[in-house]
XYZ file of C-alpha atoms in Angstrom:
588
model
C 33.098 19.912 56.034
C 35.657 21.562 53.773
C 35.544 23.256 50.396
C 38.196 23.227 47.653
C 37.994 25.291 44.474
C 39.449 24.715 41.009
C 39.373 27.236 38.191
C 38.970 25.616 34.767
C 41.678 26.421 32.241
C 41.329 23.393 30.005
C 40.847 19.699 30.733
C 44.577 18.912 31.102
C 45.098 21.726 33.585
C 42.010 20.686 35.560
C 43.087 17.024 35.569
C 46.504 17.992 36.939
C 44.934 20.087 39.713
C 42.517 17.290 40.627
C 45.276 14.662 40.675
C 47.344 16.818 42.992
C 44.281 17.315 45.197
C 43.615 13.564 45.212
C 46.973 12.873 46.835
C 45.686 14.750 49.899
C 42.331 12.956 49.976
C 41.304 9.911 51.955
C 39.538 6.976 50.326
C 36.977 7.011 53.127
C 35.946 10.617 52.597
C 32.600 11.523 51.073
C 32.941 14.132 48.341
C 30.699 15.921 45.888
C 31.772 18.224 43.052
C 29.774 21.280 41.983
C 30.352 22.643 38.493
C 29.046 26.094 37.592
C 29.437 27.374 34.041
C 28.582 30.410 31.953
C 29.370 28.297 28.878
C 26.306 26.218 27.858
C 28.133 24.195 25.208
C 27.273 20.525 25.954
C 30.655 19.393 24.676
C 32.517 21.797 26.957
C 30.400 20.709 29.944
C 30.983 17.045 29.088
C 34.717 17.737 28.915
C 34.733 19.179 32.445
C 32.437 16.470 33.844
C 34.445 13.670 32.247
C 37.667 15.072 33.704
C 36.196 15.087 37.211
C 34.816 11.569 36.754
C 38.092 10.265 35.345
C 40.079 11.422 38.364
C 37.365 10.711 40.954
C 35.362 7.833 39.417
C 33.538 7.022 42.651
C 32.436 10.565 43.473
C 29.244 12.400 42.478
C 29.060 15.682 40.636
C 26.304 18.051 39.572
C 26.065 21.530 38.116
C 24.218 24.116 36.092
C 24.605 27.071 33.770
C 24.829 30.527 35.336
C 24.934 34.240 34.709
C 28.202 34.403 36.633
C 29.965 32.133 39.136
C 30.639 33.085 42.759
C 33.538 31.549 44.691
C 34.680 32.977 48.036
C 32.460 36.018 47.490
C 34.267 36.912 44.281
C 33.145 36.724 40.670
C 34.974 33.629 39.411
C 35.925 32.472 35.906
C 33.679 31.156 33.158
C 33.730 27.605 34.599
C 34.217 26.899 38.306
C 34.683 23.494 39.917
C 34.266 23.204 43.686
C 34.648 20.066 45.804
C 32.918 19.732 49.155
C 34.444 17.152 51.481
C 32.226 15.784 54.249
C 34.157 14.806 57.365
C 31.478 13.127 59.472
C 30.594 9.473 58.881
C 26.943 10.244 59.619
C 26.663 12.858 56.838
C 24.666 11.736 53.828
C 23.630 13.240 50.487
C 21.655 12.086 47.470
C 21.180 13.616 44.017
C 17.981 13.370 41.946
C 17.506 14.744 38.432
C 14.010 14.920 36.954
C 13.151 15.382 33.264
C 10.360 17.980 33.061
C 9.550 16.903 29.492
C 8.557 13.471 30.818
C 7.143 14.263 34.268
C 4.720 16.974 35.379
C 5.700 19.366 38.172
C 3.021 17.735 40.328
C 4.617 14.305 39.841
C 8.097 15.662 40.534
C 6.976 17.480 43.694
C 5.180 14.352 44.915
C 8.312 12.242 44.379
C 10.505 14.734 46.250
C 8.083 14.626 49.181
C 8.087 10.822 49.085
C 11.894 10.646 48.900
C 12.181 13.033 51.857
C 9.971 10.709 53.901
C 11.953 7.643 52.839
C 15.148 9.433 53.919
C 14.340 10.872 57.362
C 17.976 11.986 57.796
C 17.370 14.865 55.351
C 18.004 18.319 56.852
C 18.253 20.411 53.692
C 16.923 20.172 50.126
C 18.817 22.144 47.493
C 17.030 22.639 44.165
C 18.190 23.688 40.709
C 15.830 24.424 37.806
C 16.281 25.079 34.152
C 14.304 28.201 33.243
C 10.660 27.075 33.702
C 8.294 27.276 30.750
C 5.372 27.904 33.109
C 4.588 29.086 36.633
C 6.374 27.380 39.525
C 3.508 28.058 41.945
C 2.071 24.534 41.771
C 5.490 22.979 42.241
C 6.141 25.115 45.335
C 2.735 24.236 46.771
C 3.419 20.551 46.103
C 6.340 20.540 48.565
C 4.246 21.716 51.504
C 4.178 18.176 52.954
C 7.953 18.009 53.341
C 8.699 17.886 57.087
C 8.507 21.460 58.447
C 12.012 21.390 59.959
C 13.659 20.673 56.566
C 15.262 23.713 54.925
C 14.486 24.114 51.199
C 16.438 26.509 49.000
C 17.887 26.850 45.511
C 17.740 28.744 42.260
C 16.937 28.763 38.561
C 19.871 28.177 36.222
C 20.708 31.007 33.846
C 23.138 32.036 31.110
C 25.435 34.975 30.523
C 22.555 36.554 28.561
C 19.899 37.131 31.235
C 17.279 37.924 28.596
C 17.675 34.434 27.133
C 15.636 31.354 28.063
C 18.715 29.146 27.605
C 19.837 27.163 30.649
C 20.965 23.653 31.524
C 21.507 21.171 34.357
C 23.680 18.083 34.537
C 24.740 15.433 37.027
C 26.594 12.147 37.152
C 24.524 9.310 35.740
C 21.828 11.674 34.406
C 23.723 13.747 31.870
C 23.027 17.144 30.332
C 19.466 18.527 30.146
C 17.781 21.763 29.121
C 14.486 20.695 30.745
C 15.118 19.472 34.251
C 14.881 19.912 37.993
C 17.882 18.765 40.006
C 17.535 18.108 43.727
C 20.263 17.458 46.301
C 19.408 16.052 49.742
C 21.825 16.911 52.574
C 21.613 15.619 56.110
C 22.644 13.239 58.817
C 22.799 13.081 62.591
C 25.599 15.689 62.786
C 24.537 17.868 59.853
C 22.909 21.290 60.231
C 21.477 23.774 57.703
C 20.208 27.340 58.018
C 18.828 29.388 55.103
C 18.213 33.137 54.860
C 17.041 35.480 52.125
C 17.165 39.249 51.697
C 16.219 41.774 49.056
C 16.940 45.375 50.028
C 14.469 46.413 47.338
C 11.868 48.927 48.500
C 8.405 49.794 47.171
C 8.317 52.770 44.858
C 5.323 55.029 44.336
C 1.660 54.128 44.593
C -0.084 50.870 45.433
C -1.958 48.853 42.803
C -4.534 46.118 43.268
C -4.395 43.115 40.929
C -7.853 43.296 39.338
C -7.397 40.610 36.695
C -4.972 37.701 36.424
C -4.917 34.100 35.303
C -2.152 32.012 36.802
C 1.126 33.697 35.909
C -0.445 36.092 33.384
C -1.085 39.493 34.934
C -3.747 41.350 32.957
C -4.768 44.393 34.979
C -3.632 46.560 37.873
C -6.406 48.853 39.164
C -8.271 48.039 35.963
C -5.323 49.277 33.860
C -3.583 46.840 31.465
C -0.505 45.718 33.401
C 2.055 46.696 30.756
C 0.746 50.270 30.677
C 1.761 50.708 34.317
C 5.393 50.083 33.337
C 4.942 52.314 30.297
C 3.384 55.202 32.222
C 5.631 55.231 35.275
C 8.940 53.928 33.855
C 8.591 54.572 30.100
C 9.486 50.949 29.309
C 8.580 49.886 25.791
C 6.633 46.748 24.921
C 9.421 45.194 22.845
C 12.077 42.480 22.915
C 13.996 44.375 25.632
C 11.059 44.502 28.036
C 12.414 41.732 30.295
C 15.854 43.307 30.594
C 14.450 46.782 31.263
C 12.096 45.604 34.024
C 14.648 43.443 35.871
C 15.546 46.214 38.315
C 11.889 47.186 38.877
C 10.102 44.044 40.108
C 6.662 44.011 41.700
C 6.746 44.054 45.495
C 3.977 42.282 47.426
C 3.117 40.055 50.374
C 2.463 36.351 49.759
C 2.446 33.396 52.179
C 3.271 35.815 55.025
C 6.517 36.918 53.389
C 7.658 39.692 51.040
C 7.988 38.557 47.434
C 9.674 40.299 44.518
C 8.367 39.182 41.149
C 9.860 40.215 37.806
C 7.934 40.109 34.532
C 9.084 37.439 32.107
C 7.577 39.028 29.002
C 5.025 41.547 27.799
C 2.247 40.410 25.496
C 0.378 41.903 22.540
C -2.758 42.483 24.630
C -0.710 44.570 27.117
C -0.751 41.792 29.707
C 2.461 40.640 31.382
C 3.618 37.068 31.934
C 5.189 36.746 35.389
C 7.593 34.101 36.649
C 4.926 32.804 39.032
C 1.253 33.294 39.882
C -0.101 36.540 41.355
C -3.636 36.275 42.745
C -6.449 38.731 42.085
C -6.749 41.070 45.054
C -3.008 41.165 45.757
C -1.713 44.649 46.609
C 1.503 45.306 44.658
C 3.925 48.147 44.100
C 6.754 48.658 41.652
C 10.022 48.496 43.615
C 13.633 49.622 43.269
C 16.978 48.746 44.856
C 18.060 50.923 47.757
C 21.853 50.633 48.320
C 21.764 51.728 51.965
C 19.048 49.187 52.810
C 20.937 46.417 51.006
C 24.191 47.183 52.817
C 22.523 47.323 56.224
C 20.550 44.122 55.588
C 23.610 42.135 54.585
C 25.473 43.363 57.658
C 22.703 42.136 59.935
C 22.243 38.831 58.133
C 25.979 38.139 58.083
C 25.907 38.325 61.886
C 23.104 35.730 61.975
C 25.062 33.452 59.659
C 28.226 33.914 61.729
C 26.329 32.840 64.859
C 25.432 29.593 63.053
C 29.183 28.870 62.609
C 28.916 27.339 59.105
C 31.579 25.268 57.387
C 30.413 26.389 53.924
C 27.870 28.828 52.512
C 25.957 28.356 49.260
C 24.908 31.634 47.606
C 22.169 32.177 45.027
C 21.959 35.766 43.805
C 19.611 37.064 41.129
C 21.284 38.234 37.918
C 19.334 41.488 38.322
C 21.426 42.241 41.405
C 24.592 41.830 39.367
C 23.201 44.315 36.859
C 22.274 46.659 39.717
C 25.756 46.832 41.209
C 27.467 46.874 37.816
C 30.274 44.780 36.363
C 32.967 46.450 38.482
C 31.517 45.347 41.831
C 28.942 42.595 41.159
C 29.650 40.840 44.473
C 30.073 43.995 46.578
C 27.038 43.265 48.742
C 28.216 39.786 49.856
C 31.719 40.790 50.990
C 30.862 40.464 54.717
C 30.328 36.713 54.248
C 33.882 36.124 53.074
C 35.228 36.283 56.616
C 32.775 33.666 57.900
C 33.202 30.557 55.734
C 34.095 29.456 52.175
C 31.331 30.361 49.750
C 30.161 29.021 46.407
C 27.209 29.901 44.226
C 26.075 31.754 41.141
C 23.949 34.527 39.657
C 20.549 33.057 38.876
C 17.293 33.577 37.015
C 15.151 33.137 40.126
C 15.591 32.046 43.731
C 13.757 29.627 46.044
C 13.545 29.533 49.809
C 11.129 28.070 52.307
C 9.573 30.375 54.907
C 6.974 29.309 57.490
C 6.586 25.921 55.778
C 5.794 27.625 52.429
C 8.241 27.382 49.524
C 8.271 30.552 47.426
C 9.974 31.568 44.226
C 11.613 34.982 44.441
C 13.290 37.319 41.996
C 15.956 39.974 42.569
C 16.748 38.207 45.844
C 19.788 36.838 47.675
C 19.490 33.377 49.225
C 22.136 31.975 51.576
C 22.290 28.359 52.743
C 24.755 27.904 55.591
C 25.814 24.285 56.298
C 27.752 22.770 59.152
C 28.854 19.355 60.391
C 28.945 18.886 64.160
C 28.305 21.361 66.948
C 29.102 25.040 66.768
C 32.764 25.784 67.205
C 34.213 28.900 68.706
C 36.096 30.937 66.187
C 36.786 34.558 65.474
C 34.945 35.963 62.496
C 37.213 38.028 60.285
C 35.285 41.167 59.560
C 35.661 42.237 55.961
C 34.832 45.947 55.715
C 32.527 47.102 52.961
C 33.645 50.067 50.922
C 30.741 52.387 51.682
C 31.995 54.731 48.941
C 30.884 52.186 46.370
C 27.332 53.264 47.076
C 28.119 56.515 45.327
C 28.688 54.524 42.127
C 25.058 53.495 42.014
C 23.284 55.314 39.159
C 21.558 58.573 39.999
C 18.247 56.893 39.141
C 18.462 55.097 42.502
C 18.836 58.418 44.285
C 15.883 59.806 42.360
C 13.902 56.677 43.147
C 14.466 57.264 46.854
C 13.214 60.821 46.497
C 10.172 59.739 44.472
C 9.373 56.971 46.936
C 9.426 59.355 49.903
C 7.287 61.910 48.064
C 4.861 59.166 46.986
C 4.572 57.951 50.578
C 3.920 61.478 51.790
C 1.226 61.912 49.133
C -0.281 58.568 50.087
C -0.353 59.586 53.763
C -1.937 62.910 52.822
C -4.564 61.172 50.673
C -5.408 58.841 53.540
C -5.855 61.806 55.849
C -8.055 63.525 53.254
C -10.118 60.362 52.851
C -10.566 60.220 56.622
C -11.574 63.868 56.704
C -14.008 63.375 53.821
C -15.487 60.371 55.572
C -15.929 62.405 58.759
C -17.574 65.196 56.781
C -19.837 62.718 54.999
C -20.841 61.154 58.293
C -21.356 64.567 59.889
C -23.705 65.490 57.031
C -26.067 62.587 57.724
C -25.586 61.856 61.446
C -26.997 63.633 64.490
C -24.132 64.904 66.638
C -25.638 64.080 70.032
C -27.111 60.624 69.455
C -25.074 59.124 66.613
C -28.343 58.294 64.819
C -29.208 59.591 61.353
C -30.368 63.195 61.239
C -33.837 64.148 60.000
C -32.714 64.841 56.441
C -31.114 61.398 56.101
C -34.002 59.431 57.615
C -36.416 61.338 55.353
C -34.264 60.382 52.364
C -34.348 56.723 53.377
C -38.122 56.788 53.764
C -38.472 58.264 50.240
C -36.173 55.581 48.770
C -38.147 52.818 50.492
C -41.385 54.215 49.086
C -39.987 53.864 45.553
C -40.001 50.075 45.934
C -42.879 49.652 48.393
C -44.828 47.539 45.884
C -42.109 44.909 46.049
C -40.810 45.381 49.593
C -43.103 46.267 52.465
C -41.911 48.459 55.329
C -43.246 50.145 58.452
C -42.502 53.312 60.386
C -42.219 53.797 64.135
C -42.323 57.307 65.585
C -41.260 57.782 69.226
C -41.482 60.702 71.654
C -40.140 60.944 75.219
C -43.014 61.693 77.604
C -42.876 64.868 79.717
C -39.419 65.701 78.385
C -39.740 69.477 79.028
C -40.270 68.693 82.696
C -37.028 66.661 82.753
C -35.057 69.576 81.303
C -36.702 72.163 83.582
C -36.290 70.077 86.743
C -32.932 68.306 86.280
C -31.192 70.408 83.648
C -30.217 69.905 79.997
C -27.340 67.546 80.823
C -29.762 65.041 82.330
C -32.114 65.675 79.412
C -29.308 64.739 77.036
C -28.672 61.572 79.052
C -32.307 60.543 78.552
C -32.175 61.243 74.794
C -28.906 59.299 74.403
C -30.292 56.324 76.318
C -33.244 56.014 73.928
C -30.928 56.458 70.928
C -28.730 53.623 72.185
C -31.734 51.289 72.264
C -32.739 52.260 68.728
C -29.161 51.801 67.511
C -28.516 48.523 69.347
C -26.683 45.970 67.190
C -27.790 42.935 69.213
C -31.542 43.419 68.789
C -33.480 41.215 66.359
C -34.500 44.248 64.271
C -30.935 45.650 63.951
C -30.265 44.269 60.482
C -33.395 45.722 58.879
C -33.791 49.060 60.656
C -32.714 52.652 60.185
C -33.223 55.054 63.084
C -32.954 58.824 63.142
C -33.545 61.814 65.378
C -36.614 63.572 64.008
C -36.206 66.627 66.220
C -35.753 67.403 69.915
C -37.016 64.366 71.815
C -38.732 62.802 68.761
C -37.299 59.829 66.850
C -38.226 57.907 63.683
C -37.426 54.264 62.907
C -37.800 52.655 59.472
C -38.231 48.847 59.467
C -37.663 47.169 56.100
C -39.489 43.936 55.208
C -41.691 44.383 58.271
C -45.504 44.503 58.422
C -47.409 46.608 60.920
C -48.077 43.811 63.427
C -44.369 42.930 63.676
C -43.498 46.633 63.872
C -45.926 47.035 66.785
C -44.250 44.192 68.697
C -40.809 45.785 68.104
C -42.157 49.158 69.216
C -43.499 47.717 72.453
C -40.194 45.973 73.110
C -38.406 49.314 72.744
C -40.969 50.940 75.084
C -40.384 48.312 77.768
C -36.588 48.496 77.484
C -36.611 52.253 77.933
C -39.050 52.101 80.850
C -36.609 49.894 82.804
C -33.735 52.408 82.656
C -33.024 54.329 85.865
C -31.363 57.715 85.357
C -29.186 59.370 88.056
C -31.568 62.300 88.550
C -34.630 61.756 86.400
C -35.071 58.173 87.618
C -37.440 56.265 85.308
C -38.975 57.802 82.176
C -41.404 56.623 79.484
C -42.019 57.012 75.754
C -45.093 57.099 73.550
C -45.014 55.410 70.129
C -46.964 55.519 66.890
C -46.767 52.741 64.264
C -47.976 52.476 60.672
C -47.256 50.461 57.523
C -46.466 52.062 54.174
C -49.039 51.658 51.381
C -48.547 51.611 47.622
C -50.210 55.036 47.153
C -48.343 56.737 50.013
C -46.172 59.786 49.660
C -43.530 60.656 52.212
C -45.822 63.348 53.598
C -48.895 61.094 53.883
C -46.898 58.311 55.528
C -45.207 60.612 58.059
C -48.517 62.358 58.812
C -50.161 59.004 59.525
C -47.458 57.787 61.932
C -47.444 61.218 63.617
C -51.217 60.926 64.114
C -50.740 57.525 65.767
C -48.111 59.011 68.087
C -50.409 61.912 68.971
C -53.154 59.425 69.844
C -50.755 57.552 72.176
C -49.944 60.835 73.908
C -53.586 61.886 74.132
C -54.768 58.606 75.628
C -52.347 58.356 78.542
C -48.755 58.087 77.187
C -46.322 55.164 77.706
C -48.086 53.105 75.062
C -48.012 52.007 71.404
C -50.791 53.018 69.003
C -51.100 51.511 65.520
C -52.765 53.570 62.784
């Protein structure tokens, strides 16, 4: 596979270049021409397309509008024409162009899936969109049934004004369209494709939870109108420049097991924000910013992966926001390392697509590379193109400040988490007995009082337990063994696998005495539970104290009870169990 480039300087000049190129071409070769243009004038595009078709009447062409053309990792002229020559007989490609004004995205996605099944040679699907008028989420989901080993990648066409909705697609036999999806199938027995994406953007500041959204309209973050987050933290106004001003600060979140950057498309009068794709309620998002050092390091690592693939050509789709980030002087700075690997062609886009783990996702502010190769890997020496690290110093000081703010925000977040953990420990310590892990007396009393407030509607019972002859255990075997006995009973009361676990609250009443509250339980059921606890405890053998027993009192709360009357009654039942021989259950 080879790539040949032609800068457009008028139809006569282009025709002369193509005719000269044709003298070196074989009639048996398969060729396809890509035309990328910052000029959206249909007449100008027709002029270029007609010139290509006049010289190569049997060859296919396709193209789109852009926010800047990329050829050999350099920003190219206003109109770029590139010819890819396939050298293997087994290589195949097909071009489809769909009119989105006549077909729904569901119908288009279904047809692409069907075409991929009818053409099992497909290895890669390249997609081009005009700027969508609605979310692309359904379209992406509709391609899930494409064979999992097929690479899917592409981008949204753009214009030199990235705030504009103007864009176009065109192809041989289908013509010019401002409402279309163009799809190119690549494949064959000896054809290989590998796609990679990277961002280099990092989360900035605090996390937000999406609390209200509807499809691609984001209404609230943490209950705050979404626009006000951009207003408060970035001082971005809700005006016609909103899209341009938020390009470099997309939302950063996890979706389909991959990191997604999503830029707002527009702000609305109700302070909601329309996004380029859906964001579900419950998603955790953060405003993000571009970190030059991360970008440079990422591209170095990914260029090594691409070099290992040994591509013949590389297609590049880079978000227009990245061009704005690096500035007009060095818009392709970050992709320099690729120039020593293989010929490259691509453009600055309005949005990028790539498949990851069988899920197709739309990204923003992202770089997508599609490396293609015919035949097996060949051994060749990659020419390393050094990156001018000094260019990082040209990045606006806001990026340096963003790094500082991000680190400080992370430190504050870590501190808040530690404080929350400490507060939780303090809260637990205030209501839990330190030795047993059960509620302390104050907490179990509080729960009894709360249950009494609704006793007319929800019945409940109390069980009071006391370890028999506990003073003798302490005096004979020591307090450590006494603690072992107390903990063993507490573990039974706090057991999560017992039938009563879901409706009970147990607490240490004092010393060797315990109280258990059983919601939605009458006295007869409570008595059965109490006897079960008694039997379980009686079967435990302690290292020194051997077997021990407990006495239990049981009563059911009445509508006219107070906390004092209820506790006195269950205490009386316990006293009766002690008085009449211990190791038994007495119901008042």
